[in-house]
Amino acid sequence: MSMNEASACPRILVVDDEAHLRELLEITLIKMGLDVDSAETLTIARSYLSKRAYALVLTDMRLPDGSGMELVQEVNTLYKSTPIAVITAFGSADNAVVALKAGAFDYVSKPVALDQLRKLVRSALQTNEVQKEQQAAPEKLAAPASSFMIGQSQGMQEVRAQISRLARSMAPVIITGESGSGKELAAREIHTSSARSGKPFIAVNCGAIPETLMEAEFFGYRKGAFTGAADDRDGFFQAASGGTLMLDEVADLPLPMQVKLLRAIQERRVRKVGSTVEEAVDVRIISATHQNLAICVEEGRFRQDLYYRLNVIELHLPPLRERLEDIVELSSNILKKLTGNDVNMSEEAIDALISYDFPGNVRELENILERAVAFANDGCIEVADLVLRGARKSGDQAVMLPAQVDVSQVEERPQVPADHASAVNLFAAPSLPCSLPDYLENVEREMIRRALYQTRNNRTQAAELLGVSFRQLRYQIQKLKIQE
Ligand SMILES: Nc1ncnc2c1ncn2[C@@H]1O[C@H](COP(=O)(O)OP(=O)(O)OP(=O)(O)O)[C@@H](O)[C@H]1O
Ligand SMILES: [Mg+2]
């Protein structure tokens, strides 16, 4: 690791009243090429902090003249650019959560594992480097090109500000928000703006893994652990090593797996299926869900201890209908991505979009525009090219509403064969029995039903068959209320 390349010798402040632990920490840090100051009490630590700048503060929780938590709070308000990590007593995982919530960068638990300590220190120093670079070139930070997330609405600005704060810490984050609101994108952005950006970002859809394979998928397995285990294999934790592991749709985790994950996250160690040894893993956990986890806990579907562990910091993504200002910018970006060109939209079309509810949020906007591009004449999107489904906000005028149709009748229509279903075919239909949105919806419903039937309700295979992502399929199944 080239952690001391940029600044000659980063300085670290160690605050601990146990002399032998302090010594051990000092020696370890000095061997890493760092300068170390050490303090036995909060008072001494404060005096050091007032005189020198530190690349990291490492503090014990229980000190003779107060709690390490006080220092966490002080450093976070008075020395904002200095990361502070805490040393927690064995078995006091709750303390670590409290410290992370208060803004601690990370924690190590006693007895201090030196390899874990070194990783923590490196990570803190790298975060400093990233920050320094960003300060040196602020225009780089401000440029939207470096950010995946588009939108200048108040809501998005807050999301971005929170993301840049979160990028500086190791604390677990839970991202909440409706389907298609950008949870995965936000998780990626936290990862790429953090010191972990050079390491893998792995997103796992917890609802898509068969329960029997879960442990092996997450933790890996040893050769011969079960039939078919021909070789040793790493799991998601090892694959994300040094980086970020996103537990997407975390509410879908079965209870037994929740126990195992909690343990892995708490101990930062995992054991491969079929192995007797544990290995240390260094991953940052970001989870996401469109469900209300607190309710899942109340209903006994989600373990409270895991909830508590993952829910250190919540990042909420506002639904698109609450940030209408973003629609135009999002649309032009999406259209540019789709066509490589600037595509015009008529004012009526823009009005129609702004008046729409977007139950499927940005993903739905993408889908609507993808279709619109296919239907649009002379490179300009008109209201008629927009297929907006059912719902609309009350009081708005500009939205086109699909005609009410008797859906039961539509269902009886001859079905478009799977391999011929294309926009062209739809236009070729002799007469349209209902509005275009309803017709399209029925074709979609039918295709999905067929795919599910052919794959015996295996959603992963069905998605493959349909050429869509698992999430898209799940989203469509929910939206079209398809019974499997
Ligand atoms: N602010 C944004 N700027 C640009 N693109 C966005 C934004 N938010 C979402 N998107 C795009 O919308 C689509 C859906 O986003 P994403 O997959 O992150 O949503 P999600 O909340 O994880 O959805 P789901 O709950 O269905 O998994 C993606 O293609 C993403 O790139
Ligand atoms: Mg997602």
PDB file of C-alpha atoms in Angstrom, residues 208-438:
ATOM      1  CA  ALA A 208     -32.908 -13.897  -6.085  1.00  0.00           C
ATOM      2  CA  ILE A 209     -30.745 -16.547  -4.418  1.00  0.00           C
ATOM      3  CA  PRO A 210     -32.278 -19.912  -3.617  1.00  0.00           C
ATOM      4  CA  GLU A 211     -32.269 -20.396   0.134  1.00  0.00           C
ATOM      5  CA  THR A 212     -30.296 -23.617   0.007  1.00  0.00           C
ATOM      6  CA  LEU A 213     -27.423 -21.959  -1.839  1.00  0.00           C
ATOM      7  CA  MET A 214     -27.315 -18.770   0.183  1.00  0.00           C
ATOM      8  CA  GLU A 215     -24.599 -19.638   2.637  1.00  0.00           C
ATOM      9  CA  ALA A 216     -22.320 -20.913  -0.122  1.00  0.00           C
ATOM     10  CA  GLU A 217     -23.009 -17.862  -2.271  1.00  0.00           C
ATOM     11  CA  PHE A 218     -22.268 -15.408   0.518  1.00  0.00           C
ATOM     12  CA  PHE A 219     -19.365 -17.104   2.250  1.00  0.00           C
ATOM     13  CA  GLY A 220     -17.985 -19.454  -0.406  1.00  0.00           C
ATOM     14  CA  TYR A 221     -17.386 -23.163  -0.069  1.00  0.00           C
ATOM     15  CA  ARG A 222     -14.644 -25.761   0.107  1.00  0.00           C
ATOM     16  CA  LYS A 223     -14.147 -28.445  -2.479  1.00  0.00           C
ATOM     17  CA  GLY A 224     -16.384 -31.392  -1.655  1.00  0.00           C
ATOM     18  CA  ALA A 225     -18.570 -29.449   0.778  1.00  0.00           C
ATOM     19  CA  PHE A 226     -21.587 -30.707  -1.135  1.00  0.00           C
ATOM     20  CA  THR A 227     -22.356 -32.536  -4.355  1.00  0.00           C
ATOM     21  CA  GLY A 228     -21.202 -30.402  -7.205  1.00  0.00           C
ATOM     22  CA  ALA A 229     -18.619 -28.485  -5.186  1.00  0.00           C
ATOM     23  CA  ALA A 230     -15.745 -29.452  -7.452  1.00  0.00           C
ATOM     24  CA  ASP A 231     -13.396 -26.697  -6.337  1.00  0.00           C
ATOM     25  CA  ASP A 232     -12.932 -24.196  -3.563  1.00  0.00           C
ATOM     26  CA  ARG A 233     -14.916 -21.099  -4.305  1.00  0.00           C
ATOM     27  CA  ASP A 234     -15.108 -17.629  -2.854  1.00  0.00           C
ATOM     28  CA  GLY A 235     -18.404 -16.102  -1.877  1.00  0.00           C
ATOM     29  CA  PHE A 236     -19.650 -12.530  -2.186  1.00  0.00           C
ATOM     30  CA  PHE A 237     -17.823 -11.472   0.959  1.00  0.00           C
ATOM     31  CA  GLN A 238     -14.443 -12.566  -0.351  1.00  0.00           C
ATOM     32  CA  ALA A 239     -15.212 -11.213  -3.810  1.00  0.00           C
ATOM     33  CA  ALA A 240     -16.002  -7.794  -2.368  1.00  0.00           C
ATOM     34  CA  SER A 241     -12.849  -7.824  -0.275  1.00  0.00           C
ATOM     35  CA  GLY A 242     -11.616  -4.309   0.443  1.00  0.00           C
ATOM     36  CA  GLY A 243     -14.689  -2.939  -1.293  1.00  0.00           C
ATOM     37  CA  THR A 244     -18.410  -2.687  -0.796  1.00  0.00           C
ATOM     38  CA  LEU A 245     -21.064  -5.379  -0.618  1.00  0.00           C
ATOM     39  CA  MET A 246     -24.582  -4.258  -1.367  1.00  0.00           C
ATOM     40  CA  LEU A 247     -27.355  -6.374   0.101  1.00  0.00           C
ATOM     41  CA  ASP A 248     -30.169  -5.436  -2.218  1.00  0.00           C
ATOM     42  CA  GLU A 249     -33.737  -6.273  -1.183  1.00  0.00           C
ATOM     43  CA  VAL A 250     -32.361  -7.178   2.202  1.00  0.00           C
ATOM     44  CA  ALA A 251     -35.867  -7.753   3.588  1.00  0.00           C
ATOM     45  CA  ASP A 252     -36.049 -10.866   1.413  1.00  0.00           C
ATOM     46  CA  LEU A 253     -33.341 -12.646   3.413  1.00  0.00           C
ATOM     47  CA  PRO A 254     -34.649 -15.771   5.086  1.00  0.00           C
ATOM     48  CA  LEU A 255     -34.361 -15.728   8.881  1.00  0.00           C
ATOM     49  CA  PRO A 256     -31.652 -18.416   9.237  1.00  0.00           C
ATOM     50  CA  MET A 257     -29.452 -16.510   6.802  1.00  0.00           C
ATOM     51  CA  GLN A 258     -30.059 -13.314   8.735  1.00  0.00           C
ATOM     52  CA  VAL A 259     -28.397 -14.900  11.770  1.00  0.00           C
ATOM     53  CA  LYS A 260     -25.357 -15.923   9.761  1.00  0.00           C
ATOM     54  CA  LEU A 261     -25.020 -12.551   8.105  1.00  0.00           C
ATOM     55  CA  LEU A 262     -25.299 -10.727  11.400  1.00  0.00           C
ATOM     56  CA  ARG A 263     -22.454 -12.780  12.724  1.00  0.00           C
ATOM     57  CA  ALA A 264     -20.287 -12.193   9.674  1.00  0.00           C
ATOM     58  CA  ILE A 265     -20.903  -8.451   9.781  1.00  0.00           C
ATOM     59  CA  GLN A 266     -20.309  -8.187  13.500  1.00  0.00           C
ATOM     60  CA  GLU A 267     -17.195 -10.339  13.659  1.00  0.00           C
ATOM     61  CA  ARG A 268     -15.933  -9.373  10.211  1.00  0.00           C
ATOM     62  CA  ARG A 269     -15.071 -13.003   9.714  1.00  0.00           C
ATOM     63  CA  VAL A 270     -16.671 -15.663   7.561  1.00  0.00           C
ATOM     64  CA  ARG A 271     -16.362 -19.404   7.256  1.00  0.00           C
ATOM     65  CA  LYS A 272     -16.683 -21.152   3.939  1.00  0.00           C
ATOM     66  CA  VAL A 273     -19.207 -23.963   3.773  1.00  0.00           C
ATOM     67  CA  GLY A 274     -17.316 -27.171   4.526  1.00  0.00           C
ATOM     68  CA  SER A 275     -14.395 -25.365   6.133  1.00  0.00           C
ATOM     69  CA  THR A 276     -13.336 -25.316   9.756  1.00  0.00           C
ATOM     70  CA  VAL A 277     -11.371 -22.092   9.639  1.00  0.00           C
ATOM     71  CA  GLU A 278     -12.680 -18.581   9.612  1.00  0.00           C
ATOM     72  CA  GLU A 279     -11.167 -15.864   7.495  1.00  0.00           C
ATOM     73  CA  ALA A 280     -11.156 -12.150   8.109  1.00  0.00           C
ATOM     74  CA  VAL A 281     -13.089 -10.096   5.587  1.00  0.00           C
ATOM     75  CA  ASP A 282     -13.001  -6.374   5.072  1.00  0.00           C
ATOM     76  CA  VAL A 283     -16.159  -5.206   3.348  1.00  0.00           C
ATOM     77  CA  ARG A 284     -18.416  -2.270   3.798  1.00  0.00           C
ATOM     78  CA  ILE A 285     -22.052  -3.258   3.902  1.00  0.00           C
ATOM     79  CA  ILE A 286     -24.719  -1.187   2.206  1.00  0.00           C
ATOM     80  CA  SER A 287     -28.200  -2.607   2.263  1.00  0.00           C
ATOM     81  CA  ALA A 288     -31.276  -1.525   0.392  1.00  0.00           C
ATOM     82  CA  THR A 289     -34.948  -2.241   0.499  1.00  0.00           C
ATOM     83  CA  HIS A 290     -38.181  -0.826  -0.829  1.00  0.00           C
ATOM     84  CA  GLN A 291     -39.987  -2.281   2.169  1.00  0.00           C
ATOM     85  CA  ASN A 292     -40.376  -0.795   5.608  1.00  0.00           C
ATOM     86  CA  LEU A 293     -37.867  -2.847   7.604  1.00  0.00           C
ATOM     87  CA  ALA A 294     -39.223  -1.654  10.938  1.00  0.00           C
ATOM     88  CA  ILE A 295     -42.550  -3.235  10.030  1.00  0.00           C
ATOM     89  CA  CYS A 296     -40.780  -6.406   8.895  1.00  0.00           C
ATOM     90  CA  VAL A 297     -39.178  -6.494  12.354  1.00  0.00           C
ATOM     91  CA  GLU A 298     -42.538  -6.015  14.034  1.00  0.00           C
ATOM     92  CA  GLU A 299     -44.012  -8.828  11.985  1.00  0.00           C
ATOM     93  CA  GLY A 300     -41.144 -11.122  12.929  1.00  0.00           C
ATOM     94  CA  ARG A 301     -39.861 -11.410   9.363  1.00  0.00           C
ATOM     95  CA  PHE A 302     -36.663  -9.528  10.043  1.00  0.00           C
ATOM     96  CA  ARG A 303     -34.378  -9.905  13.031  1.00  0.00           C
ATOM     97  CA  GLN A 304     -34.191  -6.884  15.224  1.00  0.00           C
ATOM     98  CA  ASP A 305     -30.490  -7.314  15.930  1.00  0.00           C
ATOM     99  CA  LEU A 306     -29.629  -7.383  12.237  1.00  0.00           C
ATOM    100  CA  TYR A 307     -31.932  -4.443  11.603  1.00  0.00           C
ATOM    101  CA  TYR A 308     -30.153  -2.495  14.297  1.00  0.00           C
ATOM    102  CA  ARG A 309     -26.816  -3.438  12.820  1.00  0.00           C
ATOM    103  CA  LEU A 310     -27.592  -2.489   9.218  1.00  0.00           C
ATOM    104  CA  ASN A 311     -29.653   0.550  10.008  1.00  0.00           C
ATOM    105  CA  VAL A 312     -26.840   2.684  11.409  1.00  0.00           C
ATOM    106  CA  ILE A 313     -27.422   5.400   8.850  1.00  0.00           C
ATOM    107  CA  GLU A 314     -30.410   5.672   6.562  1.00  0.00           C
ATOM    108  CA  LEU A 315     -30.258   7.248   3.161  1.00  0.00           C
ATOM    109  CA  HIS A 316     -33.718   7.840   1.788  1.00  0.00           C
ATOM    110  CA  LEU A 317     -34.293   8.383  -1.901  1.00  0.00           C
ATOM    111  CA  PRO A 318     -37.308  10.560  -2.551  1.00  0.00           C
ATOM    112  CA  PRO A 319     -39.737   9.285  -5.183  1.00  0.00           C
ATOM    113  CA  LEU A 320     -39.594  11.018  -8.548  1.00  0.00           C
ATOM    114  CA  ARG A 321     -43.031  12.566  -8.080  1.00  0.00           C
ATOM    115  CA  GLU A 322     -41.590  14.551  -5.193  1.00  0.00           C
ATOM    116  CA  ARG A 323     -38.816  16.030  -7.315  1.00  0.00           C
ATOM    117  CA  LEU A 324     -40.531  17.018 -10.522  1.00  0.00           C
ATOM    118  CA  GLU A 325     -37.808  19.567 -11.254  1.00  0.00           C
ATOM    119  CA  ASP A 326     -35.503  16.674 -12.066  1.00  0.00           C
ATOM    120  CA  ILE A 327     -37.660  15.201 -14.805  1.00  0.00           C
ATOM    121  CA  VAL A 328     -36.421  17.387 -17.650  1.00  0.00           C
ATOM    122  CA  GLU A 329     -32.741  16.888 -16.858  1.00  0.00           C
ATOM    123  CA  LEU A 330     -33.237  13.187 -16.304  1.00  0.00           C
ATOM    124  CA  SER A 331     -35.166  12.862 -19.552  1.00  0.00           C
ATOM    125  CA  SER A 332     -32.594  14.596 -21.669  1.00  0.00           C
ATOM    126  CA  ASN A 333     -29.864  12.451 -20.143  1.00  0.00           C
ATOM    127  CA  ILE A 334     -31.785   9.271 -20.696  1.00  0.00           C
ATOM    128  CA  LEU A 335     -32.587  10.234 -24.287  1.00  0.00           C
ATOM    129  CA  LYS A 336     -28.978  11.053 -24.935  1.00  0.00           C
ATOM    130  CA  LYS A 337     -27.947   7.678 -23.577  1.00  0.00           C
ATOM    131  CA  LEU A 338     -30.576   5.934 -25.701  1.00  0.00           C
ATOM    132  CA  THR A 339     -29.896   7.675 -28.986  1.00  0.00           C
ATOM    133  CA  GLY A 340     -26.509   9.315 -28.624  1.00  0.00           C
ATOM    134  CA  ASN A 341     -28.176  12.565 -29.705  1.00  0.00           C
ATOM    135  CA  ASP A 342     -30.119  15.411 -28.263  1.00  0.00           C
ATOM    136  CA  VAL A 343     -33.758  14.514 -28.750  1.00  0.00           C
ATOM    137  CA  ASN A 344     -36.421  17.180 -28.595  1.00  0.00           C
ATOM    138  CA  MET A 345     -39.592  16.862 -26.622  1.00  0.00           C
ATOM    139  CA  SER A 346     -42.669  18.929 -27.262  1.00  0.00           C
ATOM    140  CA  GLU A 347     -43.840  21.141 -24.441  1.00  0.00           C
ATOM    141  CA  GLU A 348     -46.993  19.083 -24.116  1.00  0.00           C
ATOM    142  CA  ALA A 349     -44.912  15.950 -23.768  1.00  0.00           C
ATOM    143  CA  ILE A 350     -42.855  17.541 -21.002  1.00  0.00           C
ATOM    144  CA  ASP A 351     -46.040  18.719 -19.286  1.00  0.00           C
ATOM    145  CA  ALA A 352     -47.459  15.240 -19.504  1.00  0.00           C
ATOM    146  CA  LEU A 353     -44.360  13.791 -17.864  1.00  0.00           C
ATOM    147  CA  ILE A 354     -44.342  16.402 -15.143  1.00  0.00           C
ATOM    148  CA  SER A 355     -47.997  15.678 -14.401  1.00  0.00           C
ATOM    149  CA  TYR A 356     -47.441  11.962 -14.162  1.00  0.00           C
ATOM    150  CA  ASP A 357     -47.110  10.070 -10.895  1.00  0.00           C
ATOM    151  CA  PHE A 358     -44.241   7.703 -11.778  1.00  0.00           C
ATOM    152  CA  PRO A 359     -45.065   4.785  -9.511  1.00  0.00           C
ATOM    153  CA  GLY A 360     -41.961   3.119 -10.991  1.00  0.00           C
ATOM    154  CA  ASN A 361     -39.817   6.239 -10.564  1.00  0.00           C
ATOM    155  CA  VAL A 362     -36.709   6.821 -12.693  1.00  0.00           C
ATOM    156  CA  ARG A 363     -36.737   3.303 -14.085  1.00  0.00           C
ATOM    157  CA  GLU A 364     -40.252   3.894 -15.347  1.00  0.00           C
ATOM    158  CA  LEU A 365     -39.183   7.185 -16.904  1.00  0.00           C
ATOM    159  CA  GLU A 366     -36.438   5.279 -18.696  1.00  0.00           C
ATOM    160  CA  ASN A 367     -38.928   2.722 -19.984  1.00  0.00           C
ATOM    161  CA  ILE A 368     -41.386   5.368 -21.112  1.00  0.00           C
ATOM    162  CA  LEU A 369     -38.697   7.232 -23.015  1.00  0.00           C
ATOM    163  CA  GLU A 370     -37.289   4.090 -24.548  1.00  0.00           C
ATOM    164  CA  ARG A 371     -40.678   3.378 -26.059  1.00  0.00           C
ATOM    165  CA  ALA A 372     -41.223   6.986 -27.007  1.00  0.00           C
ATOM    166  CA  VAL A 373     -37.971   7.027 -28.960  1.00  0.00           C
ATOM    167  CA  ALA A 374     -39.113   4.005 -30.924  1.00  0.00           C
ATOM    168  CA  PHE A 375     -42.460   5.601 -31.733  1.00  0.00           C
ATOM    169  CA  ALA A 376     -41.376   9.205 -32.259  1.00  0.00           C
ATOM    170  CA  ASN A 377     -41.327  10.808 -35.698  1.00  0.00           C
ATOM    171  CA  ASP A 378     -38.604  13.191 -36.872  1.00  0.00           C
ATOM    172  CA  GLY A 379     -36.649  13.042 -33.669  1.00  0.00           C
ATOM    173  CA  CYS A 380     -39.211  14.914 -31.583  1.00  0.00           C
ATOM    174  CA  ILE A 381     -41.181  13.238 -28.840  1.00  0.00           C
ATOM    175  CA  GLU A 382     -44.842  14.207 -28.709  1.00  0.00           C
ATOM    176  CA  VAL A 383     -47.444  13.489 -26.053  1.00  0.00           C
ATOM    177  CA  ALA A 384     -48.809  10.704 -28.234  1.00  0.00           C
ATOM    178  CA  ASP A 385     -45.471   8.890 -28.051  1.00  0.00           C
ATOM    179  CA  LEU A 386     -45.644   8.662 -24.284  1.00  0.00           C
ATOM    180  CA  VAL A 387     -47.251   5.604 -22.834  1.00  0.00           C
ATOM    181  CA  LEU A 388     -48.261   6.684 -19.360  1.00  0.00           C
ATOM    182  CA  ARG A 389     -50.082   4.120 -17.345  1.00  0.00           C
ATOM    183  CA  GLY A 390     -53.385   4.547 -15.531  1.00  0.00           C
ATOM    184  CA  ALA A 391     -52.523   6.642 -12.529  1.00  0.00           C
ATOM    185  CA  ARG A 392     -52.297  10.374 -12.726  1.00  0.00           C
ATOM    186  CA  LYS A 393     -52.288  13.071 -10.180  1.00  0.00           C
ATOM    187  CA  SER A 394     -55.579  14.722  -9.442  1.00  0.00           C
ATOM    188  CA  GLY A 395     -56.136  18.219 -10.731  1.00  0.00           C
ATOM    189  CA  ASP A 396     -53.683  17.988 -13.607  1.00  0.00           C
ATOM    190  CA  GLN A 397     -54.932  18.648 -17.088  1.00  0.00           C
ATOM    191  CA  ALA A 398     -52.168  17.808 -19.452  1.00  0.00           C
ATOM    192  CA  VAL A 399     -51.990  14.080 -18.957  1.00  0.00           C
ATOM    193  CA  MET A 400     -53.423  11.650 -21.402  1.00  0.00           C
ATOM    194  CA  LEU A 401     -55.370   8.919 -19.795  1.00  0.00           C
ATOM    195  CA  PRO A 402     -55.816   5.518 -21.333  1.00  0.00           C
ATOM    196  CA  ALA A 403     -59.420   4.754 -22.157  1.00  0.00           C
ATOM    197  CA  GLN A 404     -61.161   2.526 -19.693  1.00  0.00           C
ATOM    198  CA  VAL A 405     -61.435  -0.935 -21.150  1.00  0.00           C
ATOM    199  CA  ASP A 406     -62.926  -4.174 -20.063  1.00  0.00           C
ATOM    200  CA  VAL A 407     -59.703  -5.987 -19.322  1.00  0.00           C
ATOM    201  CA  SER A 408     -61.358  -9.392 -19.115  1.00  0.00           C
ATOM    202  CA  GLN A 409     -62.306  -9.019 -22.754  1.00  0.00           C
ATOM    203  CA  VAL A 410     -58.854  -7.958 -23.780  1.00  0.00           C
ATOM    204  CA  GLU A 411     -57.367 -11.012 -22.083  1.00  0.00           C
ATOM    205  CA  GLU A 412     -59.241 -13.246 -24.526  1.00  0.00           C
ATOM    206  CA  ARG A 413     -57.576 -11.789 -27.555  1.00  0.00           C
ATOM    207  CA  PRO A 414     -55.270 -13.981 -29.605  1.00  0.00           C
ATOM    208  CA  GLN A 415     -51.841 -13.712 -28.158  1.00  0.00           C
ATOM    209  CA  VAL A 416     -48.812 -12.401 -29.901  1.00  0.00           C
ATOM    210  CA  PRO A 417     -46.361 -15.281 -30.207  1.00  0.00           C
ATOM    211  CA  ALA A 418     -43.379 -14.733 -27.972  1.00  0.00           C
ATOM    212  CA  ASP A 419     -40.838 -14.623 -30.758  1.00  0.00           C
ATOM    213  CA  HIS A 420     -42.796 -12.111 -32.808  1.00  0.00           C
ATOM    214  CA  ALA A 421     -43.741  -9.654 -30.143  1.00  0.00           C
ATOM    215  CA  SER A 422     -42.372  -6.381 -31.331  1.00  0.00           C
ATOM    216  CA  ALA A 423     -43.662  -2.889 -31.799  1.00  0.00           C
ATOM    217  CA  VAL A 424     -44.123  -3.598 -35.506  1.00  0.00           C
ATOM    218  CA  ASN A 425     -46.363  -6.523 -34.780  1.00  0.00           C
ATOM    219  CA  LEU A 426     -48.510  -4.496 -32.476  1.00  0.00           C
ATOM    220  CA  PHE A 427     -49.082  -1.932 -35.179  1.00  0.00           C
ATOM    221  CA  ALA A 428     -49.909  -4.705 -37.597  1.00  0.00           C
ATOM    222  CA  ALA A 429     -52.783  -5.964 -35.451  1.00  0.00           C
ATOM    223  CA  PRO A 430     -56.000  -5.638 -37.489  1.00  0.00           C
ATOM    224  CA  SER A 431     -57.842  -3.419 -35.058  1.00  0.00           C
ATOM    225  CA  LEU A 432     -57.015  -2.284 -31.609  1.00  0.00           C
ATOM    226  CA  PRO A 433     -59.600  -3.252 -29.066  1.00  0.00           C
ATOM    227  CA  CYS A 434     -58.381  -0.848 -26.426  1.00  0.00           C
ATOM    228  CA  SER A 435     -55.897   1.903 -25.773  1.00  0.00           C
ATOM    229  CA  LEU A 436     -52.266   1.370 -26.606  1.00  0.00           C
ATOM    230  CA  PRO A 437     -51.132   1.324 -22.972  1.00  0.00           C
ATOM    231  CA  ASP A 438     -53.606  -1.396 -22.120  1.00  0.00           C
TER     232      ASP A 438
END
